[in-house]
Amino acid sequence: MREWLDDALFYEIYPQSFCDSDGDGIGDLRGIEEKLDYVKGLGCNAIWLNPCFDSPFLDAGYDIRDYCRIAPRYGTNEDMKHLIGEIHRRGMHLLLDLVPGHTSDECAWFRESAKGTRNDYTDRYIWTNKVWDSFDGVGSIMGCIRGGTQRNGACAANFFNSQPALNYGFENPDPDKTWQQRPDAPGPMATREAIRNVMRFWLDMGCDGFRVDMAGSLVKNDPDQAGTIALWQDFREFLEKEYPEAVMVSEWGQPDRSLLAGFHMDFLLHFGPSHYLDLFRTEHPYFSREGKGDLRTFFDLYLKSRAQSLSGGGLICIPSGNHDMIRMARTLGPEEMKLAFAFLLSMPGVPFIYYGDEIGMHYVEDLLSVEGGYERTGSRSPMAFDKTRNAGFSDADPDRLYIAQDASIREINVESEDGNPQSLLQTVRALIRIRAAHPAFRNRGGFRLLQCGDHSYPLVYERTEVNADGTDKAGGEQIFVVLNPSGQEAEVTAAIPGNAETIWSYGSPLRRTADRIFVPAASAAYIAQTTSSTVTA
Ligand code: NOJ
């Protein structure tokens, strides 16, 4: 069951920005279908598709008006069915985006809930008893909708003010605030069932599961997230019973909690405690040539989460970026990104590549906000495929594009990078091929950190082929990954067996003695050996 996760490699597609098949300046499902061979050719075998449901688009589709209808600008439910068929025909998988925390204020559920008379939706959202009551001090409520409703109450907003919070109850309800219901009260239980129905709808159509938006924030006044963890365990039980093949990846950023909650995978994110930003995006990213990065705290937390997740089989996902982060190409140049990908594609867990990162697409500076993107807008600009109009994204007049493209697309596009053997795209493809060919690189393979001191280079780790119980396989493959993104030669005490062979390298070759490795500036190598031997750090 769910064995495909052992080798899954995801590509995140932002539907409005990937490929426009009908020339209206915005991407659509048929456009995605036209580009499936590109995604497969890259080596990705799974897709996470951001929300593509009916919406007023005040938060780019994370404000859903109708959970079970594809937004007309992207196509129809029939188009989605067709897309799923084409994805599966290629042996690939598809996760849709589930947004369980809030809807749009234009959702029919909210319209009913806002009525002054009691009905089936009265408790679907979090409402106070009086329009003047405040949500001050209530954890993970970001604002409120006050006024404009027949109902005498204020409704909690989960993100922007047009996104009323669905009601999953309060873990520690304030006894003086009778509107704070327990998670097992009838209203919150009905919300769970409504979201289960949404999941049933798309799983019945054939999707393989969901990326879950703001997964850690559903139960309110829940400081240790115990209520939210219990809620997701309940959702997981539902999946086990009705859809045992379905998978979920959480936008949570704390694998120690989310994997315990029943998620199969969790992302490390730009928020939360994981120190993910230290890799590619701080002021001094580890993968910058300047060589001032530090991954100690990142690895301390990563190893702890990994140890906790191993027994449950959960997977930690490191994304190259996503639609909420500033693109990697803003902090790293294309050569630096090659080493960033050499890391991303040799780590355990499930790698996620954000569309366009494989070619080093730029963050577009100084754009006005589009559909609630604000500073995220520059990371959401349309994909660059070729040298034709709008870089092959759309036939529309360039002024009509949903988000403007950057001038750099004339050089940075799939066609140009295809023609250049030294390009980032060619490197990413090669790294993916190597990952797929080596059992030690499987998503659930072994991992040992051999060298990562404070502010030190190189980074050295070992990947191993494992048995089903996670122990190293006798005589199985071992791969040593040595990465020196800095501009200085670095050396380290580590023993790599003499007969191990380099299966991939970048930059000048490293030198090894019995117990030391000398790693030239800006270089990397994967060194494999198929019979087991002892290694000391
Ligand atoms: C996280 C999503 O990734 C982001 O794009 C969205 O704005 C918020 N959640 C609210 O749904």
Coordinates of C-alpha atoms and ligand atoms in Angstrom, one line a residue:
M1 CA 0.0 0.0 0.0
R2 CA 1.1 3.5 -0.9
E3 CA 4.4 2.0 -2.0
W4 CA 4.7 4.6 -4.6
L5 CA 5.8 7.0 -1.9
D6 CA 9.1 5.1 -1.6
D7 CA 10.1 6.6 -4.9
A8 CA 7.8 9.6 -5.3
L9 CA 9.3 12.9 -6.5
F10 CA 6.8 15.7 -6.7
Y11 CA 6.4 18.7 -9.0
E12 CA 4.2 21.5 -7.7
I13 CA 2.0 23.0 -10.3
Y14 CA 0.4 26.4 -9.7
P15 CA -2.5 26.0 -12.2
Q16 CA -2.9 29.7 -13.1
S17 CA 0.8 29.9 -14.0
F18 CA 1.8 26.7 -15.8
C19 CA 0.3 26.5 -19.3
D20 CA -2.6 28.3 -20.9
S21 CA -4.3 26.2 -23.5
D22 CA -7.1 28.6 -24.6
G23 CA -5.2 31.9 -24.9
D24 CA -7.0 33.8 -22.1
G25 CA -3.7 34.6 -20.3
I26 CA -4.2 32.3 -17.4
G27 CA -3.2 28.6 -17.1
D28 CA -5.7 25.8 -17.2
L29 CA -6.1 22.0 -16.8
R30 CA -5.8 21.3 -20.5
G31 CA -2.6 23.3 -20.5
I32 CA -1.3 21.1 -17.7
E33 CA -2.2 18.0 -19.6
E34 CA -0.2 19.3 -22.6
K35 CA 2.9 19.5 -20.4
L36 CA 2.6 16.2 -18.6
D37 CA 5.4 14.7 -20.8
Y38 CA 7.6 17.6 -19.8
V39 CA 7.0 16.9 -16.1
K40 CA 7.5 13.2 -16.6
G41 CA 10.6 13.8 -18.7
L42 CA 12.1 15.8 -15.9
G43 CA 11.8 12.6 -13.8
C44 CA 9.0 13.7 -11.5
N45 CA 6.3 11.0 -11.0
A46 CA 3.8 12.9 -8.9
I47 CA 2.1 16.3 -9.0
W48 CA 0.8 18.6 -6.3
L49 CA -1.7 20.9 -7.9
N50 CA -2.7 24.1 -6.0
P51 CA -6.4 24.8 -5.6
C52 CA -8.3 24.8 -8.8
F53 CA -11.8 25.0 -7.4
D54 CA -14.5 27.6 -7.9
S55 CA -13.5 30.8 -6.1
P56 CA -13.6 34.6 -6.2
F57 CA -9.8 34.4 -6.1
L58 CA -9.1 36.9 -3.3
D59 CA -6.4 34.4 -2.1
A60 CA -5.5 32.9 -5.5
G61 CA -8.0 30.0 -5.0
Y62 CA -7.4 29.3 -1.3
D63 CA -10.7 31.0 -0.8
I64 CA -13.1 28.3 -2.1
R65 CA -16.6 29.1 -3.0
D66 CA -17.6 25.6 -4.2
Y67 CA -15.4 22.7 -3.1
C68 CA -16.7 20.3 -5.7
R69 CA -16.5 22.4 -8.8
I70 CA -13.5 23.1 -10.9
A71 CA -13.1 26.9 -11.4
P72 CA -14.4 27.7 -14.9
R73 CA -11.2 29.6 -15.7
Y74 CA -9.4 26.3 -15.4
G75 CA -11.9 24.1 -17.1
T76 CA -14.6 21.6 -16.0
N77 CA -14.9 18.6 -13.7
E78 CA -14.8 16.5 -16.9
D79 CA -11.4 18.1 -17.7
M80 CA -10.2 17.2 -14.2
K81 CA -11.3 13.6 -14.7
H82 CA -9.5 13.5 -18.0
L83 CA -6.3 15.0 -16.5
I84 CA -6.3 12.4 -13.8
G85 CA -6.6 9.7 -16.4
E86 CA -3.7 11.1 -18.3
I87 CA -1.6 11.4 -15.2
H88 CA -2.3 7.8 -14.2
R89 CA -1.7 6.6 -17.8
R90 CA 1.8 7.9 -17.4
G91 CA 2.3 6.0 -14.1
M92 CA 2.2 9.3 -12.2
H93 CA 0.1 10.4 -9.2
L94 CA -1.9 13.5 -8.4
L95 CA -2.5 15.3 -5.1
L96 CA -5.1 18.0 -5.0
D97 CA -5.1 20.8 -2.5
L98 CA -7.5 20.4 0.4
V99 CA -8.3 23.7 2.2
P100 CA -10.1 22.5 5.4
G101 CA -9.5 25.6 7.6
H102 CA -11.7 28.2 5.8
T103 CA -13.8 28.9 2.8
S104 CA -14.5 32.1 0.8
D105 CA -17.2 34.3 2.3
E106 CA -19.0 33.6 -0.9
C107 CA -19.4 29.9 -0.1
A108 CA -23.0 28.8 0.2
W109 CA -22.2 27.3 3.6
F110 CA -21.1 30.7 4.9
R111 CA -24.2 32.5 3.4
E112 CA -26.4 30.0 5.3
S113 CA -24.3 30.3 8.4
A114 CA -24.7 34.1 8.4
K115 CA -28.5 34.0 8.4
G116 CA -30.2 35.2 11.6
T117 CA -32.3 32.0 11.9
R118 CA -30.8 28.6 13.0
N119 CA -30.1 26.1 10.2
D120 CA -27.8 23.2 9.4
Y121 CA -24.8 25.6 8.8
T122 CA -25.2 27.8 11.9
D123 CA -22.3 26.1 13.6
R124 CA -20.2 25.4 10.5
Y125 CA -18.0 28.4 11.2
I126 CA -16.7 30.1 14.4
W127 CA -19.0 32.8 15.5
T128 CA -19.2 34.8 18.7
N129 CA -22.6 35.5 20.4
K130 CA -22.6 39.2 19.6
V131 CA -21.3 41.2 16.7
W132 CA -19.2 43.2 19.2
D133 CA -17.4 40.3 20.9
S134 CA -13.7 40.0 20.1
F135 CA -11.3 37.2 19.2
D136 CA -8.4 38.9 21.0
G137 CA -6.0 36.3 22.4
V138 CA -7.6 33.3 20.7
G139 CA -4.8 31.3 19.2
S140 CA -4.6 31.0 15.4
I141 CA -7.5 33.3 14.5
M142 CA -6.1 36.0 12.3
G143 CA -9.0 38.5 12.1
C144 CA -12.7 38.6 11.8
I145 CA -15.7 39.3 9.7
R146 CA -17.8 41.8 11.6
G147 CA -21.0 43.4 10.3
G148 CA -22.9 42.9 7.1
T149 CA -24.7 39.8 8.3
Q150 CA -28.2 39.2 9.6
R151 CA -26.7 37.1 12.4
N152 CA -25.7 38.9 15.5
G153 CA -22.1 37.7 15.8
A154 CA -18.6 38.2 14.5
C155 CA -17.1 35.3 12.5
A156 CA -13.4 34.3 12.9
A157 CA -11.2 34.8 9.9
N158 CA -8.6 32.1 9.3
F159 CA -6.3 34.0 7.0
F160 CA -7.5 37.0 5.0
N161 CA -10.7 38.6 6.2
S162 CA -12.7 37.1 3.3
Q163 CA -11.8 33.6 4.6
P164 CA -14.2 32.6 7.5
A165 CA -12.8 29.9 9.8
L166 CA -14.5 26.6 9.7
N167 CA -15.5 25.3 13.1
Y168 CA -13.5 22.3 14.4
G169 CA -14.0 23.4 18.0
F170 CA -11.7 24.6 20.8
E171 CA -9.3 22.4 22.7
N172 CA -9.5 24.6 25.8
P173 CA -12.7 26.4 25.5
D174 CA -13.1 29.5 27.7
P175 CA -16.1 28.8 30.0
D176 CA -17.1 32.4 29.8
K177 CA -17.4 32.3 26.1
T178 CA -20.2 29.9 25.3
W179 CA -19.6 30.2 21.6
Q180 CA -16.3 28.2 22.0
Q181 CA -17.5 24.6 21.3
R182 CA -15.6 21.4 22.2
P183 CA -14.1 19.6 19.2
D184 CA -16.7 16.8 19.6
A185 CA -19.7 19.1 19.8
P186 CA -22.3 18.5 17.0
G187 CA -21.2 21.6 14.9
P188 CA -17.5 20.7 14.7
M189 CA -18.4 17.0 14.1
A190 CA -20.6 18.1 11.2
T191 CA -17.7 20.2 9.8
R192 CA -15.5 17.1 9.8
E193 CA -18.1 15.1 7.9
A194 CA -18.5 17.9 5.4
I195 CA -14.7 17.9 4.7
R196 CA -14.8 14.1 4.5
N197 CA -17.4 14.4 1.8
V198 CA -15.1 16.8 -0.1
M199 CA -12.3 14.3 0.1
R200 CA -14.7 11.5 -1.0
F201 CA -15.7 13.5 -4.0
W202 CA -12.2 14.0 -5.4
L203 CA -10.9 10.6 -4.4
D204 CA -13.9 9.0 -6.1
M205 CA -12.9 10.9 -9.2
G206 CA -9.5 9.3 -8.9
C207 CA -7.1 11.7 -7.3
D208 CA -4.5 10.1 -5.1
G209 CA -4.8 12.3 -2.1
F210 CA -4.3 15.8 -0.8
R211 CA -1.8 18.4 0.2
V212 CA -3.5 19.9 3.2
D213 CA -3.5 23.7 3.7
M214 CA -2.7 25.1 7.2
A215 CA -3.2 21.6 8.6
G216 CA -1.8 22.4 12.1
S217 CA -4.3 25.2 12.8
L218 CA -7.8 23.7 12.7
V219 CA -8.7 23.3 16.4
K220 CA -8.4 26.6 18.2
N221 CA -7.0 27.4 21.6
D222 CA -4.8 24.3 21.1
P223 CA -1.3 25.4 22.2
D224 CA 0.3 21.9 22.0
Q225 CA -1.9 21.0 19.0
A226 CA -3.2 18.0 20.8
G227 CA -6.8 18.7 19.6
T228 CA -5.6 19.2 16.0
I229 CA -3.5 16.0 16.2
A230 CA -6.5 14.0 17.4
L231 CA -8.6 15.5 14.6
W232 CA -6.2 14.4 11.9
Q233 CA -5.9 11.0 13.4
D234 CA -9.7 10.7 13.0
F235 CA -9.3 11.8 9.3
R236 CA -6.6 9.2 8.8
E237 CA -8.8 6.5 10.3
F238 CA -11.5 7.5 7.8
L239 CA -9.0 7.2 4.9
E240 CA -7.8 3.8 6.2
K241 CA -11.3 2.6 6.2
E242 CA -12.6 4.0 2.9
Y243 CA -9.6 5.0 0.8
P244 CA -6.6 3.0 2.0
E245 CA -4.5 4.1 -1.0
A246 CA -5.0 7.8 -0.4
V247 CA -2.1 9.9 0.9
M248 CA -1.9 13.3 2.6
V249 CA 1.0 15.8 2.9
S250 CA 0.6 18.5 5.5
E251 CA 1.4 22.2 5.4
W252 CA 2.4 22.0 9.0
G253 CA 6.2 22.2 9.2
Q254 CA 6.6 20.2 12.4
P255 CA 6.9 16.5 11.3
D256 CA 7.2 15.4 15.0
R257 CA 3.5 16.5 15.3
S258 CA 2.0 16.1 11.8
L259 CA 3.3 12.5 11.2
L260 CA 2.0 11.5 14.6
A261 CA -1.3 13.1 13.5
G262 CA -1.5 10.6 10.7
F263 CA 0.0 12.5 7.8
H264 CA 2.1 10.4 5.4
M265 CA 4.4 13.4 4.7
D266 CA 5.0 16.8 6.1
F267 CA 6.8 19.8 4.5
L268 CA 9.6 21.7 6.1
L269 CA 8.6 25.3 5.5
H270 CA 9.6 28.9 5.6
F271 CA 7.7 29.3 8.9
G272 CA 7.8 27.2 12.0
P273 CA 10.7 25.8 13.9
S274 CA 12.5 23.7 11.2
H275 CA 15.2 26.2 10.1
Y276 CA 14.5 25.3 6.5
L277 CA 15.4 28.8 5.5
D278 CA 19.0 28.2 6.5
L279 CA 19.4 26.0 3.5
F280 CA 18.6 28.4 0.6
R281 CA 17.1 31.6 1.8
T282 CA 18.6 33.3 4.8
E283 CA 20.9 36.2 4.6
H284 CA 23.7 33.7 4.5
P285 CA 22.3 30.5 3.0
Y286 CA 24.4 27.4 3.3
F287 CA 24.4 26.9 -0.4
S288 CA 25.8 30.3 -1.2
R289 CA 29.4 30.5 -2.5
E290 CA 30.2 33.1 0.2
G291 CA 30.5 30.1 2.6
K292 CA 29.0 31.7 5.7
G293 CA 26.0 29.3 6.1
D294 CA 25.3 27.1 9.1
L295 CA 23.2 24.0 9.1
R296 CA 23.8 22.8 12.6
T297 CA 20.4 23.8 14.0
F298 CA 18.7 22.6 10.9
F299 CA 20.2 19.2 11.2
D300 CA 19.6 19.0 15.0
L301 CA 15.9 19.5 14.4
Y302 CA 15.9 17.4 11.2
L303 CA 17.5 14.4 12.9
K304 CA 15.2 14.6 15.9
S305 CA 12.1 14.7 13.7
R306 CA 13.5 11.9 11.5
A307 CA 14.1 9.7 14.5
Q308 CA 10.5 10.3 15.7
S309 CA 9.0 9.7 12.2
L310 CA 10.9 6.5 11.3
S311 CA 8.8 4.0 13.2
G312 CA 5.5 5.3 11.7
G313 CA 7.0 5.3 8.2
G314 CA 6.3 9.1 7.8
L315 CA 8.3 11.1 5.4
I316 CA 9.8 14.6 5.7
C317 CA 9.6 16.6 2.5
I318 CA 12.1 19.3 1.6
P319 CA 10.7 21.6 -1.1
S320 CA 12.8 23.7 -3.5
G321 CA 10.3 26.4 -2.9
N322 CA 6.6 26.9 -3.2
H323 CA 4.0 29.5 -4.2
D324 CA 4.4 31.3 -0.8
M325 CA 8.2 31.6 -0.7
I326 CA 10.5 33.9 -2.5
R327 CA 12.1 31.9 -5.3
M328 CA 15.4 30.3 -4.6
A329 CA 16.9 32.1 -7.6
R330 CA 16.7 35.3 -5.7
T331 CA 19.3 34.2 -3.1
L332 CA 21.3 31.6 -5.2
G333 CA 22.7 31.8 -8.7
P334 CA 22.3 28.9 -11.2
E335 CA 25.7 27.3 -10.2
E336 CA 24.8 27.5 -6.6
M337 CA 21.4 26.0 -7.3
K338 CA 23.1 23.0 -8.8
L339 CA 24.5 22.1 -5.4
A340 CA 21.3 23.0 -3.7
F341 CA 19.6 20.4 -6.0
A342 CA 22.4 17.9 -5.4
F343 CA 21.4 18.2 -1.7
L344 CA 17.6 18.2 -2.2
L345 CA 17.8 15.2 -4.5
S346 CA 20.0 13.1 -2.3
M347 CA 18.2 13.6 1.0
P348 CA 15.7 11.0 2.3
G349 CA 12.1 11.9 2.4
V350 CA 10.1 13.1 -0.6
P351 CA 11.6 16.0 -2.6
F352 CA 9.2 18.6 -4.0
I353 CA 10.2 20.8 -6.9
Y354 CA 8.3 24.1 -7.4
Y355 CA 7.6 24.6 -11.1
G356 CA 10.3 26.7 -12.7
D357 CA 12.9 26.1 -10.0
E358 CA 14.4 23.4 -12.2
I359 CA 15.4 26.1 -14.7
G360 CA 16.3 28.7 -12.1
M361 CA 13.3 30.9 -12.9
H362 CA 13.6 34.3 -11.3
Y363 CA 11.5 36.0 -8.7
V364 CA 9.9 38.9 -10.6
E365 CA 10.6 42.1 -8.6
D366 CA 8.3 45.0 -8.0
L367 CA 5.0 43.5 -9.1
L368 CA 1.7 44.8 -7.8
S369 CA -0.1 42.2 -5.8
V370 CA -2.3 39.8 -7.8
E371 CA -5.1 37.9 -6.2
G372 CA -3.8 38.2 -2.7
G373 CA -0.2 37.3 -3.6
Y374 CA 1.5 40.5 -2.2
E375 CA 5.2 39.7 -2.0
R376 CA 4.5 36.2 -3.1
T377 CA 3.3 37.4 -6.5
G378 CA 6.8 37.5 -7.9
S379 CA 7.2 33.8 -7.3
R380 CA 4.0 33.0 -9.1
S381 CA 4.8 34.3 -12.6
P382 CA 4.1 32.1 -15.6
M383 CA 6.3 29.2 -16.5
A384 CA 8.9 29.7 -19.3
F385 CA 9.0 26.8 -21.8
D386 CA 10.5 28.2 -25.0
K387 CA 11.5 31.1 -27.0
T388 CA 8.1 31.9 -28.5
R389 CA 5.6 34.4 -27.4
N390 CA 5.2 34.6 -23.6
A391 CA 7.9 31.8 -23.4
G392 CA 5.3 29.3 -24.6
F393 CA 3.0 29.8 -21.6
S394 CA 0.2 31.4 -23.5
D395 CA -0.8 32.9 -26.9
A396 CA -2.5 35.9 -25.3
D397 CA -1.3 39.4 -25.7
P398 CA 1.5 39.8 -23.1
D399 CA -0.5 42.6 -21.4
R400 CA -3.2 40.1 -20.7
L401 CA -1.1 37.6 -18.8
Y402 CA -2.5 36.9 -15.3
I403 CA 0.9 37.8 -13.8
A404 CA 3.7 39.5 -15.9
Q405 CA 6.8 37.5 -16.8
D406 CA 10.4 38.6 -16.1
A407 CA 12.7 39.7 -18.9
S408 CA 15.0 36.9 -18.0
I409 CA 12.6 34.3 -19.5
R410 CA 14.3 35.0 -22.9
E411 CA 17.4 33.2 -21.7
I412 CA 15.9 31.1 -18.8
N413 CA 13.4 28.8 -20.4
V414 CA 13.2 25.0 -20.9
E415 CA 14.2 25.2 -24.6
S416 CA 17.4 27.2 -23.9
E417 CA 18.4 25.0 -21.1
D418 CA 17.7 21.9 -23.1
G419 CA 20.2 23.1 -25.6
N420 CA 22.9 23.7 -23.1
P421 CA 24.6 20.6 -21.6
Q422 CA 25.8 22.7 -18.6
S423 CA 22.4 24.1 -17.7
L424 CA 20.7 23.8 -14.4
L425 CA 17.9 21.9 -16.0
Q426 CA 20.3 19.2 -17.4
T427 CA 21.9 18.9 -13.9
V428 CA 18.5 18.5 -12.2
R429 CA 17.5 15.8 -14.8
A430 CA 20.8 14.0 -14.2
L431 CA 20.4 14.1 -10.5
I432 CA 16.9 12.8 -10.6
R433 CA 18.0 9.9 -12.9
I434 CA 20.7 9.0 -10.4
R435 CA 18.3 9.2 -7.5
A436 CA 15.9 6.9 -9.3
A437 CA 18.6 4.4 -10.2
H438 CA 20.1 3.9 -6.7
P439 CA 18.4 2.0 -3.9
A440 CA 20.3 3.9 -1.3
F441 CA 18.6 7.0 -2.5
R442 CA 15.1 5.7 -2.0
N443 CA 12.8 8.0 0.0
R444 CA 12.8 5.7 3.0
G445 CA 16.5 4.8 2.7
G446 CA 19.0 5.2 5.5
F447 CA 20.7 8.5 6.4
R448 CA 23.8 9.2 8.6
L449 CA 25.2 12.7 9.0
L450 CA 28.9 12.4 8.9
Q451 CA 30.0 16.1 8.9
C452 CA 28.1 19.3 9.6
G453 CA 29.8 21.4 12.2
D454 CA 29.0 25.0 13.1
H455 CA 29.5 27.2 10.1
S456 CA 31.6 24.5 8.5
Y457 CA 32.1 23.0 5.1
P458 CA 31.8 20.5 3.5
L459 CA 28.6 18.8 4.3
V460 CA 29.0 15.0 4.3
Y461 CA 26.4 12.3 4.7
E462 CA 25.8 8.7 3.9
R463 CA 22.7 7.2 2.4
T464 CA 22.2 3.4 2.7
E465 CA 20.0 0.8 1.3
V466 CA 17.7 -0.5 4.0
N467 CA 15.5 -3.5 4.8
A468 CA 11.7 -3.1 5.3
D469 CA 12.3 -2.5 9.0
G470 CA 14.7 0.4 8.3
T471 CA 17.9 -1.3 9.2
D472 CA 20.8 -1.3 6.8
K473 CA 20.7 -4.1 4.3
A474 CA 23.7 -6.4 4.6
G475 CA 25.8 -6.0 1.5
G476 CA 23.5 -3.2 0.4
E477 CA 24.5 0.0 -1.4
Q478 CA 26.1 2.9 0.5
I479 CA 26.4 6.4 -1.1
F480 CA 28.5 9.1 0.4
V481 CA 27.3 12.6 -0.5
V482 CA 30.0 15.3 -0.2
L483 CA 28.9 18.9 -0.8
N484 CA 31.1 22.0 -0.6
P485 CA 29.0 24.9 -1.8
S486 CA 31.5 27.4 -0.4
G487 CA 34.1 29.3 -2.5
Q488 CA 37.0 27.8 -0.4
E489 CA 38.6 24.4 -0.5
A490 CA 37.5 22.4 2.6
E491 CA 38.7 19.3 4.3
V492 CA 37.3 16.8 6.7
T493 CA 38.1 13.6 8.6
A494 CA 35.9 11.0 7.1
A495 CA 36.7 7.6 5.6
I496 CA 35.2 6.6 2.4
P497 CA 36.1 3.1 1.3
G498 CA 38.9 3.1 -1.2
N499 CA 37.0 1.0 -3.8
A500 CA 33.9 3.3 -3.7
E501 CA 33.2 4.9 -7.0
T502 CA 32.1 8.4 -8.0
I503 CA 28.7 8.2 -9.6
W504 CA 28.1 11.9 -10.0
S505 CA 30.3 15.0 -9.5
Y506 CA 30.4 18.7 -10.0
G507 CA 33.4 20.9 -10.1
S508 CA 37.0 19.8 -9.6
P509 CA 37.4 16.2 -8.3
L510 CA 37.9 15.7 -4.5
R511 CA 41.0 13.9 -3.1
R512 CA 40.8 11.2 -0.5
T513 CA 43.3 9.7 1.8
A514 CA 42.6 6.8 4.2
D515 CA 40.8 9.1 6.6
R516 CA 40.6 12.6 5.1
I517 CA 38.7 14.2 2.2
F518 CA 39.9 17.3 0.5
V519 CA 37.0 19.0 -1.3
P520 CA 37.7 21.8 -3.8
A521 CA 35.8 25.0 -3.7
A522 CA 32.3 24.8 -5.2
S523 CA 32.3 21.1 -5.8
A524 CA 30.3 18.0 -5.0
A525 CA 30.3 14.3 -5.4
Y526 CA 28.2 11.2 -4.9
I527 CA 30.4 8.2 -4.1
A528 CA 28.9 4.8 -4.1
Q529 CA 29.9 1.4 -3.0
T530 CA 27.8 -1.7 -3.2
T531 CA 29.3 -3.9 -0.4
S532 CA 29.0 -2.8 3.1
S533 CA 32.0 -1.4 5.1
T534 CA 32.6 0.5 8.2
V535 CA 32.8 4.3 8.1
T536 CA 33.8 6.7 10.8
A537 CA 33.1 10.3 11.0
Ligands
NOJ1 C1 -1.2 28.5 2.8 C2 -1.3 28.6 1.3 O1 -0.1 27.9 0.8 C3 -1.3 30.1 1.0 O2 -1.0 30.3 -0.4 C4 -2.6 30.6 1.4 O3 -2.7 32.0 1.2 C5 -2.9 30.3 2.9 N1 -2.5 29.0 3.3 C6 -4.3 30.5 3.2 O4 -5.1 29.4 2.7

